[in-house]
JSON list of C-alpha atoms in Angstrom, two decimals:
[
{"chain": "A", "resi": 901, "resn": "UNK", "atom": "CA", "xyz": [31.48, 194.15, 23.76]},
{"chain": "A", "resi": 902, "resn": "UNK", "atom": "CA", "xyz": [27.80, 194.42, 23.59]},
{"chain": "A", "resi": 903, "resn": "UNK", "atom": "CA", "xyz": [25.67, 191.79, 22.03]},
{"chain": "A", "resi": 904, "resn": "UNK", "atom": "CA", "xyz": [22.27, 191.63, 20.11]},
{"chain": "A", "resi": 905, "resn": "UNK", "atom": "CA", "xyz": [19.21, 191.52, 22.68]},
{"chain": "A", "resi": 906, "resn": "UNK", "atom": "CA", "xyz": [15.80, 190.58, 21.59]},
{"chain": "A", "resi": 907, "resn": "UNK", "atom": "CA", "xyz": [12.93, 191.98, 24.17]},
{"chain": "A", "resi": 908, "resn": "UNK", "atom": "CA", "xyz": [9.46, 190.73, 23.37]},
{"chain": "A", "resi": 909, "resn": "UNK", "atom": "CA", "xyz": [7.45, 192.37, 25.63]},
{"chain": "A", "resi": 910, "resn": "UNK", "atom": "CA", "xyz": [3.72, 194.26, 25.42]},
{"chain": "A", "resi": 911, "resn": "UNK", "atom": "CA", "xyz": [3.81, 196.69, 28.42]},
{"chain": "A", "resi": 912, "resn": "UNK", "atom": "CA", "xyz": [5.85, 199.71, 26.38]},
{"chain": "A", "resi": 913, "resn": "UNK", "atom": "CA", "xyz": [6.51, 200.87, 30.36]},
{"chain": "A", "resi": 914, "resn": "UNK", "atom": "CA", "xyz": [8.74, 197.76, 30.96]},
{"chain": "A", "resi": 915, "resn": "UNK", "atom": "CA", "xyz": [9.85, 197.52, 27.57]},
{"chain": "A", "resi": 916, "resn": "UNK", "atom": "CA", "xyz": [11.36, 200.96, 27.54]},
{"chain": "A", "resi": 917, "resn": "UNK", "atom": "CA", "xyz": [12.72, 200.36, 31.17]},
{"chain": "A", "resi": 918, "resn": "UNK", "atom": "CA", "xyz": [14.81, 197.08, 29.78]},
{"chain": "A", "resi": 919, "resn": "UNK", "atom": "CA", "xyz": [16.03, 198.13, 26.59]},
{"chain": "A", "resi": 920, "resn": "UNK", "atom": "CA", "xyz": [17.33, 202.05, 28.49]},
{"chain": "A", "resi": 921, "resn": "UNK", "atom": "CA", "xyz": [19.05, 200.03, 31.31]},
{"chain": "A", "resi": 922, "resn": "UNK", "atom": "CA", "xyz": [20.42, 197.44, 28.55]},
{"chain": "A", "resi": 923, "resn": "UNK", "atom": "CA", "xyz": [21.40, 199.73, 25.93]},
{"chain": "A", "resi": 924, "resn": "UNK", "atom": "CA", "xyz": [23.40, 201.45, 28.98]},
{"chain": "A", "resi": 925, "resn": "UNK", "atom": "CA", "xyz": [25.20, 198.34, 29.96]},
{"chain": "A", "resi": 926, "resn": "UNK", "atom": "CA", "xyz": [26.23, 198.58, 26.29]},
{"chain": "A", "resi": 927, "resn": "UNK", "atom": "CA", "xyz": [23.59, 195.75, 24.42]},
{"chain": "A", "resi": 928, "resn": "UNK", "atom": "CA", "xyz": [22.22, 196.47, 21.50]},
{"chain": "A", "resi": 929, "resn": "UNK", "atom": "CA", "xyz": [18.41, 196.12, 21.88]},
{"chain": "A", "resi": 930, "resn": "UNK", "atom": "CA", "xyz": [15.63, 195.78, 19.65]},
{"chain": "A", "resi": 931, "resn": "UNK", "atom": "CA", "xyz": [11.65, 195.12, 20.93]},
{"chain": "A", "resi": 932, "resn": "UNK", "atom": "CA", "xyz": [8.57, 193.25, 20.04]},
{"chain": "A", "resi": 933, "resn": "UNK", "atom": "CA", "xyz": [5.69, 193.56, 21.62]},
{"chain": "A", "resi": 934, "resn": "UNK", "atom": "CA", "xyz": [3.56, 190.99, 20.54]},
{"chain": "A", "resi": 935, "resn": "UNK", "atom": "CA", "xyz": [3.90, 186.87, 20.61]},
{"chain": "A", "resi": 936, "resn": "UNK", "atom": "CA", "xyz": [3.57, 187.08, 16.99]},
{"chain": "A", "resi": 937, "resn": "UNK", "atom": "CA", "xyz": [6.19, 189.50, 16.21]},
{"chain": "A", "resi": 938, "resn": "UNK", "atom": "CA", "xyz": [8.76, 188.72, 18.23]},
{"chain": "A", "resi": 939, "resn": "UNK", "atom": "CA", "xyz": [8.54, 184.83, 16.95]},
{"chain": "A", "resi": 940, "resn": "UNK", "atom": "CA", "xyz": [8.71, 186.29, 12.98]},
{"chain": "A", "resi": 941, "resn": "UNK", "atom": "CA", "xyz": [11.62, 188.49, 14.46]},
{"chain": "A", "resi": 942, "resn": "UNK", "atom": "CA", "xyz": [13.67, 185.68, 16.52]},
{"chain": "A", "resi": 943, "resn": "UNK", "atom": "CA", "xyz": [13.38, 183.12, 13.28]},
{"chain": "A", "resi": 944, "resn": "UNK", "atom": "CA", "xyz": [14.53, 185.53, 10.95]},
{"chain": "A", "resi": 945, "resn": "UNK", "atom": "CA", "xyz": [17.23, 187.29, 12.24]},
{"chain": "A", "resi": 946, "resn": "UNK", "atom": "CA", "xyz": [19.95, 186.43, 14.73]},
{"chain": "A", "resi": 947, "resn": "UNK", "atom": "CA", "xyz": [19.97, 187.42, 18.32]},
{"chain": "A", "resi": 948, "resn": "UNK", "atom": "CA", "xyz": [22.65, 186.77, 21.25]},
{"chain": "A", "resi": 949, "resn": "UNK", "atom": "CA", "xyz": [19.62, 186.55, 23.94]},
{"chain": "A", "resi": 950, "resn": "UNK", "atom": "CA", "xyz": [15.93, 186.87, 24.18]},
{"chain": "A", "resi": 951, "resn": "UNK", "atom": "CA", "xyz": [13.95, 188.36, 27.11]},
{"chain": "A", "resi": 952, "resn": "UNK", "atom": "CA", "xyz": [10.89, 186.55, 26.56]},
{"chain": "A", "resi": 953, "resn": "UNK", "atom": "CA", "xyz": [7.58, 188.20, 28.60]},
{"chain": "A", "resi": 954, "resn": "UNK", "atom": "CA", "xyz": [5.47, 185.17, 29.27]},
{"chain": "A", "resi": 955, "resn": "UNK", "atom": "CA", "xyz": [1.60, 186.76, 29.28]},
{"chain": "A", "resi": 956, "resn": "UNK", "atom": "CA", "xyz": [1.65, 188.46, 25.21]},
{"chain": "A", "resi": 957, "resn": "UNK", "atom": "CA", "xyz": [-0.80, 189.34, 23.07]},
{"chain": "A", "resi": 958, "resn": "UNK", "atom": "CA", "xyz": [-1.39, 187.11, 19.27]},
{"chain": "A", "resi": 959, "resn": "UNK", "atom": "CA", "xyz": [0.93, 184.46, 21.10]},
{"chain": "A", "resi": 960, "resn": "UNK", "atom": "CA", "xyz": [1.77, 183.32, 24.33]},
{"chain": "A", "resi": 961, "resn": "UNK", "atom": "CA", "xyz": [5.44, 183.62, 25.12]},
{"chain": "A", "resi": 962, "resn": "UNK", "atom": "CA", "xyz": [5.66, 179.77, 26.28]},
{"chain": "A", "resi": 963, "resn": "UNK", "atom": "CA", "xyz": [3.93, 179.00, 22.73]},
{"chain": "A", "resi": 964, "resn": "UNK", "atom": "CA", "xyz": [6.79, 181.14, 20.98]},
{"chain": "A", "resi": 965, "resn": "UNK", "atom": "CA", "xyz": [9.61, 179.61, 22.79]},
{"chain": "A", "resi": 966, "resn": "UNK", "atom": "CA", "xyz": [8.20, 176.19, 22.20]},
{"chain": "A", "resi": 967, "resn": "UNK", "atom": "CA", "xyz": [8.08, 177.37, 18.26]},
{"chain": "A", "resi": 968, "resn": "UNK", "atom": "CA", "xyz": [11.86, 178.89, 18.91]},
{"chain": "A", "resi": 969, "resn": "UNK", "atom": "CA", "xyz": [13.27, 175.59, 20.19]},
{"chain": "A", "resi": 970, "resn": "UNK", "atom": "CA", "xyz": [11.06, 173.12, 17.51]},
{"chain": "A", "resi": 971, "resn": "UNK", "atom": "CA", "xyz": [13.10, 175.23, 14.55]},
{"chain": "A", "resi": 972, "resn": "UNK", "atom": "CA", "xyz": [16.11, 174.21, 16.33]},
{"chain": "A", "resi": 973, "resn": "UNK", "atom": "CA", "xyz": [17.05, 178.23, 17.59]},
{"chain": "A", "resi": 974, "resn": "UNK", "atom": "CA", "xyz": [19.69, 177.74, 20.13]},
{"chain": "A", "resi": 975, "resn": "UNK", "atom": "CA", "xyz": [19.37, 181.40, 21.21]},
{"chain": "A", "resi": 976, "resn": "UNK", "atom": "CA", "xyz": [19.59, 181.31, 25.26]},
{"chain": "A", "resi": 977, "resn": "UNK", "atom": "CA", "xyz": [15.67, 182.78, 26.40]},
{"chain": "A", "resi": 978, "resn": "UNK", "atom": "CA", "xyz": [15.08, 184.57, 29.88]},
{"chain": "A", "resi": 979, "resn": "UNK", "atom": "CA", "xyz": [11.26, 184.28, 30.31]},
{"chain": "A", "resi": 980, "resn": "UNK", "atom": "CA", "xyz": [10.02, 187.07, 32.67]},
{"chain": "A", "resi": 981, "resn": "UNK", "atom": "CA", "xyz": [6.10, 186.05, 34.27]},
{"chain": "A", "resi": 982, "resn": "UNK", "atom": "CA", "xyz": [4.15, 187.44, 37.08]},
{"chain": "A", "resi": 983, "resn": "UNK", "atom": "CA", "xyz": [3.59, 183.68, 37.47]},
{"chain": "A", "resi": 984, "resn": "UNK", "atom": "CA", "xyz": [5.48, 183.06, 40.19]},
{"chain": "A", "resi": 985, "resn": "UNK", "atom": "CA", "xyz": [4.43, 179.24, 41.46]},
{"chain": "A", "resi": 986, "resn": "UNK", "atom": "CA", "xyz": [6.97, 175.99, 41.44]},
{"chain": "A", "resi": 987, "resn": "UNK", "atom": "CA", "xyz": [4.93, 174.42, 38.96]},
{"chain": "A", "resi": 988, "resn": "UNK", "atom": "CA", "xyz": [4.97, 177.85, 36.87]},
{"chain": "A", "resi": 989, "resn": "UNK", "atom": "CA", "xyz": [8.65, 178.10, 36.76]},
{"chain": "A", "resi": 990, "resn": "UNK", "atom": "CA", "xyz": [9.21, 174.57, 36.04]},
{"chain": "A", "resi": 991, "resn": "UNK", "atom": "CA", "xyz": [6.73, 174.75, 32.78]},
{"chain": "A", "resi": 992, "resn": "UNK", "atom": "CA", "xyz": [8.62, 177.73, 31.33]},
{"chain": "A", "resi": 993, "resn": "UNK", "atom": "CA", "xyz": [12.11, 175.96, 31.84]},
{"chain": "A", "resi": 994, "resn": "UNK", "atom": "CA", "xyz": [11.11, 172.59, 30.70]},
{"chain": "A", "resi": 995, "resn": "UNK", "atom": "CA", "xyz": [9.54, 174.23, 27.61]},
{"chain": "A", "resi": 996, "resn": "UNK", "atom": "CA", "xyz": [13.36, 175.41, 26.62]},
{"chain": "A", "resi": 997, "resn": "UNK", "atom": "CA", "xyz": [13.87, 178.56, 28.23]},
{"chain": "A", "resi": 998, "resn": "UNK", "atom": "CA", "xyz": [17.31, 178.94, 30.03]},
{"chain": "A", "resi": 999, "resn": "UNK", "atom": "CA", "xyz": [16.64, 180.97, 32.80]},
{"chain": "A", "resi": 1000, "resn": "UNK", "atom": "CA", "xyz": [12.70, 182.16, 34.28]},
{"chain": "A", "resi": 1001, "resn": "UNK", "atom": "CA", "xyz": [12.88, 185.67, 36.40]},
{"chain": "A", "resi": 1002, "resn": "UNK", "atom": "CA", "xyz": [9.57, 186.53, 38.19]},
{"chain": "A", "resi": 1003, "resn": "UNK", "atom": "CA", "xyz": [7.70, 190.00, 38.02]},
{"chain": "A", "resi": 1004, "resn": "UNK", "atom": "CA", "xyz": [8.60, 191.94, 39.97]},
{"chain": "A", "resi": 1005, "resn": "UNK", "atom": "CA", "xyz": [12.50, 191.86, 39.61]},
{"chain": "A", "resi": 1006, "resn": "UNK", "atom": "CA", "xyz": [15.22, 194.42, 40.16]},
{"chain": "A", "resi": 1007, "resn": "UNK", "atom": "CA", "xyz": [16.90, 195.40, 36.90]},
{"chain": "A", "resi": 1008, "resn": "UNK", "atom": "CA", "xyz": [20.52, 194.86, 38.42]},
{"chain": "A", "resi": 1009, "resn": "UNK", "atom": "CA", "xyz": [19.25, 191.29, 39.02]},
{"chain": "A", "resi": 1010, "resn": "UNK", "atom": "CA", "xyz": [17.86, 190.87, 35.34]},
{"chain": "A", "resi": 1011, "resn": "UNK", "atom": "CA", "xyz": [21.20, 192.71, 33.80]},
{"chain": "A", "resi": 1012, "resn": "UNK", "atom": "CA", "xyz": [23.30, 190.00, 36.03]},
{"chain": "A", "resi": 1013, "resn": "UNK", "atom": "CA", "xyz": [21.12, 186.82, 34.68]},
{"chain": "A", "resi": 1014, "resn": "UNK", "atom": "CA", "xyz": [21.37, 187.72, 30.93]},
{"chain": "A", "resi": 1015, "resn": "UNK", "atom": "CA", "xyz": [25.07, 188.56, 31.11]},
{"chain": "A", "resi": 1016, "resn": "UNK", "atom": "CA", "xyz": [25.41, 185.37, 32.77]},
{"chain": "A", "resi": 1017, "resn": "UNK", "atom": "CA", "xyz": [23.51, 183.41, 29.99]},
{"chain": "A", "resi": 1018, "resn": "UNK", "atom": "CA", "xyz": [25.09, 185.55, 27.25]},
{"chain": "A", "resi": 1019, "resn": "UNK", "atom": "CA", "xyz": [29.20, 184.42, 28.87]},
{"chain": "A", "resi": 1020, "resn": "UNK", "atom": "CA", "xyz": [27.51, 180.99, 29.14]},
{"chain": "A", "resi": 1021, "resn": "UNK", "atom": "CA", "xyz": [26.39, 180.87, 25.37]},
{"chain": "A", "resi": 1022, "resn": "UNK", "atom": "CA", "xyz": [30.16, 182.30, 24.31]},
{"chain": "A", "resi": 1023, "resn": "UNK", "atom": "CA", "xyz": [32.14, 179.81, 26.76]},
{"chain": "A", "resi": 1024, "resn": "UNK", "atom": "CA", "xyz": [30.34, 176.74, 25.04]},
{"chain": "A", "resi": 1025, "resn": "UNK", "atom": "CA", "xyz": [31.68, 177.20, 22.04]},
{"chain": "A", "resi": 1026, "resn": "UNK", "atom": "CA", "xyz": [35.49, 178.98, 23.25]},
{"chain": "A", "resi": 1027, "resn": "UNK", "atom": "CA", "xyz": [38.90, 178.35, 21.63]},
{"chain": "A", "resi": 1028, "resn": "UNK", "atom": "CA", "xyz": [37.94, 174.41, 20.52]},
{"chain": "A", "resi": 1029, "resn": "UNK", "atom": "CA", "xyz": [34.34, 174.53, 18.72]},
{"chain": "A", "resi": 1030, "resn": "UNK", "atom": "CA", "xyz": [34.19, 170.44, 19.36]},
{"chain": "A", "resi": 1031, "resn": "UNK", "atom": "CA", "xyz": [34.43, 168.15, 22.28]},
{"chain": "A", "resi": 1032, "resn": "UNK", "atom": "CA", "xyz": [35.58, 164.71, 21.54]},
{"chain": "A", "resi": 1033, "resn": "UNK", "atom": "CA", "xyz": [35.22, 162.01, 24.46]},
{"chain": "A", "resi": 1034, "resn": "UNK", "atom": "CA", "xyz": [35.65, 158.24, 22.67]},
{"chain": "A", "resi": 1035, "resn": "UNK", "atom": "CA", "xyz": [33.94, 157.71, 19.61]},
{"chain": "A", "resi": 1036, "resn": "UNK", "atom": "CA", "xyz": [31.86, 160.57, 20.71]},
{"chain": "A", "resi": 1037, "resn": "UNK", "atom": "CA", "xyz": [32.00, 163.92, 18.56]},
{"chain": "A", "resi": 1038, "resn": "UNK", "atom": "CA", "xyz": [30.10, 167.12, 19.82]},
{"chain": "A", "resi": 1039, "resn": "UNK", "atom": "CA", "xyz": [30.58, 170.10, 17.25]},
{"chain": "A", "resi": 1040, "resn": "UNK", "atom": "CA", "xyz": [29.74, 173.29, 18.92]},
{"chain": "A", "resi": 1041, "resn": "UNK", "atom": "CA", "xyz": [29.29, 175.93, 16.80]},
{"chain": "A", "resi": 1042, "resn": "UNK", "atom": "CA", "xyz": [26.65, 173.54, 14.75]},
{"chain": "A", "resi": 1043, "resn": "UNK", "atom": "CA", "xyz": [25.01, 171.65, 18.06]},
{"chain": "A", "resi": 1044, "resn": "UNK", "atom": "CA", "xyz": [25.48, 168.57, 16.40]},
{"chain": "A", "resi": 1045, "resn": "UNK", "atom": "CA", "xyz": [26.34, 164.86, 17.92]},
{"chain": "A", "resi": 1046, "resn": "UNK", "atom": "CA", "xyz": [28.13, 162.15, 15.77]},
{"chain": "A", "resi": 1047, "resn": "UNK", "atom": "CA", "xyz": [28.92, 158.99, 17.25]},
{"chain": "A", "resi": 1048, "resn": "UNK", "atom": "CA", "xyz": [30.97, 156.61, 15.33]},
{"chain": "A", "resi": 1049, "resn": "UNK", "atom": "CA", "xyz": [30.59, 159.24, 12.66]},
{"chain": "A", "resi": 1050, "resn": "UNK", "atom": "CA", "xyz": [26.94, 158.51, 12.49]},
{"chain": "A", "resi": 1051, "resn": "UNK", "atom": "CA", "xyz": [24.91, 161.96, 13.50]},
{"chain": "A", "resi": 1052, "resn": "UNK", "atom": "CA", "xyz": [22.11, 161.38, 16.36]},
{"chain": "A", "resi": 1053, "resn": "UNK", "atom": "CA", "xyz": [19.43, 163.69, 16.23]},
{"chain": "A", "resi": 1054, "resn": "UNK", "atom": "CA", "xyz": [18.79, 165.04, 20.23]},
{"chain": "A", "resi": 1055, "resn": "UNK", "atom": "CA", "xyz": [16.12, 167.79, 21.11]},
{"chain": "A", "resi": 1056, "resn": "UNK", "atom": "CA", "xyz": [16.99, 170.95, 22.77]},
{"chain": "A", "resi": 1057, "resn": "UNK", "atom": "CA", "xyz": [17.52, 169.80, 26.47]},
{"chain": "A", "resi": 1058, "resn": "UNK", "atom": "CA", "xyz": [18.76, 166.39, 25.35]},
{"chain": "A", "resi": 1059, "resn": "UNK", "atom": "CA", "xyz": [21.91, 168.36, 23.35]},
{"chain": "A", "resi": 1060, "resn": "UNK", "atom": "CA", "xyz": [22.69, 170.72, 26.06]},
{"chain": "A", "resi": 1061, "resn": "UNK", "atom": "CA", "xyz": [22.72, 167.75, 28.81]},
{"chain": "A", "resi": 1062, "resn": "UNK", "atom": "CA", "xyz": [25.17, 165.58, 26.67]},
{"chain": "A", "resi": 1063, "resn": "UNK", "atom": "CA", "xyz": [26.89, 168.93, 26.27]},
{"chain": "A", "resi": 1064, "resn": "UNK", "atom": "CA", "xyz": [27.19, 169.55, 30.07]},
{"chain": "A", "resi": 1065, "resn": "UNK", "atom": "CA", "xyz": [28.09, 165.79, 30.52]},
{"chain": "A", "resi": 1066, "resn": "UNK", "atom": "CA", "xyz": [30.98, 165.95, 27.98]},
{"chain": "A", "resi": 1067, "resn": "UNK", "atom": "CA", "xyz": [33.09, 169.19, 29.09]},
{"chain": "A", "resi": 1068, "resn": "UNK", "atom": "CA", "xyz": [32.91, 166.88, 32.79]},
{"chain": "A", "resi": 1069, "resn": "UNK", "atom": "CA", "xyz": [33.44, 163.31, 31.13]},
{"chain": "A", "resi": 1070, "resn": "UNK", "atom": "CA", "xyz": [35.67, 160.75, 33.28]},
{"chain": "A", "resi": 1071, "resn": "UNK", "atom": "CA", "xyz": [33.58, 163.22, 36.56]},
{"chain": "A", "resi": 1072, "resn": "UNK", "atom": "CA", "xyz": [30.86, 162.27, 38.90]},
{"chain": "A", "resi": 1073, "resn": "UNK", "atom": "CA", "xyz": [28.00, 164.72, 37.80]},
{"chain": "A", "resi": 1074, "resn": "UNK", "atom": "CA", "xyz": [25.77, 165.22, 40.89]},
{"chain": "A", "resi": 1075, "resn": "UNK", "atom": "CA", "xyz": [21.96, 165.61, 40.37]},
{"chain": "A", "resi": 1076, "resn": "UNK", "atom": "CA", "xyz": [22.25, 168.73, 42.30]},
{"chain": "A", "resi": 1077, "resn": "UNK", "atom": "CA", "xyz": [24.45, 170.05, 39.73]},
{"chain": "A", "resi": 1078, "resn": "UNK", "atom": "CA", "xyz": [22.70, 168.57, 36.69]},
{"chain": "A", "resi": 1079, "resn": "UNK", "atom": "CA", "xyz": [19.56, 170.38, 38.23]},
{"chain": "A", "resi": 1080, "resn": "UNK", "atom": "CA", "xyz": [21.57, 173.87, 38.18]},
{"chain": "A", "resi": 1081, "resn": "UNK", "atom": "CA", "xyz": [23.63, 173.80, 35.35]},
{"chain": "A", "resi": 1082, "resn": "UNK", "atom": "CA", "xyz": [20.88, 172.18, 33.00]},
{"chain": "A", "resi": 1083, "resn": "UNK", "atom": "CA", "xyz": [17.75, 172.77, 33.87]},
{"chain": "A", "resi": 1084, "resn": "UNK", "atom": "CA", "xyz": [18.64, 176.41, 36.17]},
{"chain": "A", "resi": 1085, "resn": "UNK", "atom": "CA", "xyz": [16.61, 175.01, 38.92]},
{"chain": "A", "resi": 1086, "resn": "UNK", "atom": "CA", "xyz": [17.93, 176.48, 42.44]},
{"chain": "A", "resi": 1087, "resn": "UNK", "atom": "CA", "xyz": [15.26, 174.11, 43.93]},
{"chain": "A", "resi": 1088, "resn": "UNK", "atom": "CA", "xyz": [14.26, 170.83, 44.08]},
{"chain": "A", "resi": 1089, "resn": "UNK", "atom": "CA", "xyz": [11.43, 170.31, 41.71]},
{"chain": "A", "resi": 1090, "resn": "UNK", "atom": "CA", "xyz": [10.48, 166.79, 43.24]},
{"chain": "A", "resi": 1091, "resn": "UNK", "atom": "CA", "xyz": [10.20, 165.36, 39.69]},
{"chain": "A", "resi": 1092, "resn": "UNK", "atom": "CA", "xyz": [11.97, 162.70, 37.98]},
{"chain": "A", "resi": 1093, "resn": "UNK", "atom": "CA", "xyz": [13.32, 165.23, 35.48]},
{"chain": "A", "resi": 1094, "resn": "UNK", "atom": "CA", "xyz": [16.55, 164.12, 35.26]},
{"chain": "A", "resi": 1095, "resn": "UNK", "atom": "CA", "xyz": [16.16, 160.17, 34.93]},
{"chain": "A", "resi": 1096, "resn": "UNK", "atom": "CA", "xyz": [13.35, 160.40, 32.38]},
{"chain": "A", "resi": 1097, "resn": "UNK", "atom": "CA", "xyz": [15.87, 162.80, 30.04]},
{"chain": "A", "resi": 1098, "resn": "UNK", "atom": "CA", "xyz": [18.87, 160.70, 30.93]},
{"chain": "A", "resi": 1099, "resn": "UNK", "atom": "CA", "xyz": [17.24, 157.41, 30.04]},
{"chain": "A", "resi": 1100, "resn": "UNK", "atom": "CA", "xyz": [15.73, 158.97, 26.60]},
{"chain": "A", "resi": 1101, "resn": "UNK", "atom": "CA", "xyz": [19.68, 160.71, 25.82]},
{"chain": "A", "resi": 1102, "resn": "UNK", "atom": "CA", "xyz": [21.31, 157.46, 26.45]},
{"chain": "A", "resi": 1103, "resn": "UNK", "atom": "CA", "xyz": [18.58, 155.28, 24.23]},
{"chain": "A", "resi": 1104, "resn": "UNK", "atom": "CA", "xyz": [19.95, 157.63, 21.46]},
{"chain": "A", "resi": 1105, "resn": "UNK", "atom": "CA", "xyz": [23.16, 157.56, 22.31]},
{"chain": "A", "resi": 1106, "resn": "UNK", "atom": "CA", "xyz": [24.04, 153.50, 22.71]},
{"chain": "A", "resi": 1107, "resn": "UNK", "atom": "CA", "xyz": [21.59, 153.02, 19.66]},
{"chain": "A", "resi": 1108, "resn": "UNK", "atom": "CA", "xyz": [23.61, 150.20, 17.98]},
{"chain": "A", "resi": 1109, "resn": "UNK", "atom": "CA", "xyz": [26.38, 150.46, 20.07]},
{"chain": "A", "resi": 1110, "resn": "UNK", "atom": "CA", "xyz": [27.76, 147.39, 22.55]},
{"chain": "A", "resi": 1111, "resn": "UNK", "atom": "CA", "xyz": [29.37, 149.98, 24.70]},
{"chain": "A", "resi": 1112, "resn": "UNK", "atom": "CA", "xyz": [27.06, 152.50, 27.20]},
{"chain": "A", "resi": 1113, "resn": "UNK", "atom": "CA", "xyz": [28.69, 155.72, 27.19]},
{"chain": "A", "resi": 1114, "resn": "UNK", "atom": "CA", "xyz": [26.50, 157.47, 30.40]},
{"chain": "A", "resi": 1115, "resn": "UNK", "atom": "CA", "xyz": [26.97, 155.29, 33.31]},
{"chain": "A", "resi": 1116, "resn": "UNK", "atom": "CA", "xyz": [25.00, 155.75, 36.87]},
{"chain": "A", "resi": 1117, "resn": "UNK", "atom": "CA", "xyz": [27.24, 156.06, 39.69]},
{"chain": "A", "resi": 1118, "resn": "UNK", "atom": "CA", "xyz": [24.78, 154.62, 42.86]},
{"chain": "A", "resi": 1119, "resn": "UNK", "atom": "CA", "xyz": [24.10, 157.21, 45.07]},
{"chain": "A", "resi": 1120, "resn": "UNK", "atom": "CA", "xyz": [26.14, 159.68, 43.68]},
{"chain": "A", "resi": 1121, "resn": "UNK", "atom": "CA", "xyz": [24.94, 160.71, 39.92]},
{"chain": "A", "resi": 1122, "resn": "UNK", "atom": "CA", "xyz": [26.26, 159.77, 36.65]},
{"chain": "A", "resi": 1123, "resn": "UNK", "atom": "CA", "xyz": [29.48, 159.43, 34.48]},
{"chain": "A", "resi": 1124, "resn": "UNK", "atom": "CA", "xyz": [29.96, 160.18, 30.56]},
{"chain": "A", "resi": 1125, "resn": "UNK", "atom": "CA", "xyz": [33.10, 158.22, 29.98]},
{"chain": "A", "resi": 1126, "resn": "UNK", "atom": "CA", "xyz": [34.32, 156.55, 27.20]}
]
């Protein structure tokens, strides 16, 4: 079944391009081609996936994602950028995009991607729209976190690694893995990413609780368990 695809992009060229080889996969596809648009567009209505071009006129595409995620939109965002550097990639996916594909790209690799993040986005919330591990309650559908029936408030990337944490509670989760599944780095961006997140989720999480729910297995990773 096709789903709802958002393409903000200003070069009609590519634009046209996307939304022909999309609409022939079977997407429904709508465009905007400025910063400003597509943000207005993306708040008010509701989209299965956004292909987000990073370089737009009125507003930057890293400025409208950053708006996206502050209002709390969910909606999985594939940034496309002719910047193409370690550093480059790493500032579009820490700024809440889910996966960053770099101009140039083949359209078979961009249609793979976004049906990739679109079965991702549906498998999260599957048969069971909450994960319960403990006193730990994740509901799904709403992207809310209750411990102890009291709701902690996460940001973006905080939510989706408690998320990724809880479907593999009582596992070892490798930092390798954490870096894939998380973040969508396939390299290693020689940052401490991944303890500086960890530490802040599990300040929120233990908040007024005697028992630590993530615990750090030594040279392995960490452990959600309850």
């Amino acid at each position: 079944m096709g789903r709802k695809i958002l393409i903000v992009e200003d070069d009609q060229e590519t634009a046209g391009y996307l939304a022909r080889g999309l609409a022939e996969d079977g997407h429904l596809v709508e465009h905007s081609a400025t910063g400003q648009n597509g943000l207005f567009r993306a708040t008010g209505e509701t989209f299965d996936l956004i292909i987000l071009d990073r370089m737009l006129p009125t507003l930057d595409g890293l400025s409208v994602l950053r708006a996206l995620r502050a209002a709390g939109i969910t909606t999985p965002v594939l940034v496309l950028s002719a910047l193409a550097s370690v550093s480059d990639r790493i500032e579009g996916l820490d700024s809440g995009s889910d996966d960053y594909l770099v101009k140039p790209f083949s359209f078979a690799e961009l249609l793979a991607r976004a049906n990739a993040l679109l079965r991702r986005a549906e498998a999260r919330v599957g048969a069971d729209p909450k994960i319960v591990v403990g006193d730990l309650e994740i509901d799904l559908l709403a992207r809310q976190v209750f411990r102890g029936g009291r709701k902690i408030d996460l940001k973006p990337r905080e939510y989706v690694l408690l998320e990724y944490f809880a479907r593999n509670h009582g596992r070892v989760v490798t930092r390798t893995m954490l870096l894939e599944q998380v973040w969508n780095y396939h390299f290693d961006p020689g940052t401490n990413v991944i303890d500086v997140h960890v530490s802040r989720l599990r300040r929120k999480l233990d908040a007024g609780f005697e028992v630590a729910m993530i615990q750090t297995i030594r040279g392995a990773g960490y452990m959600l368990a309850a």
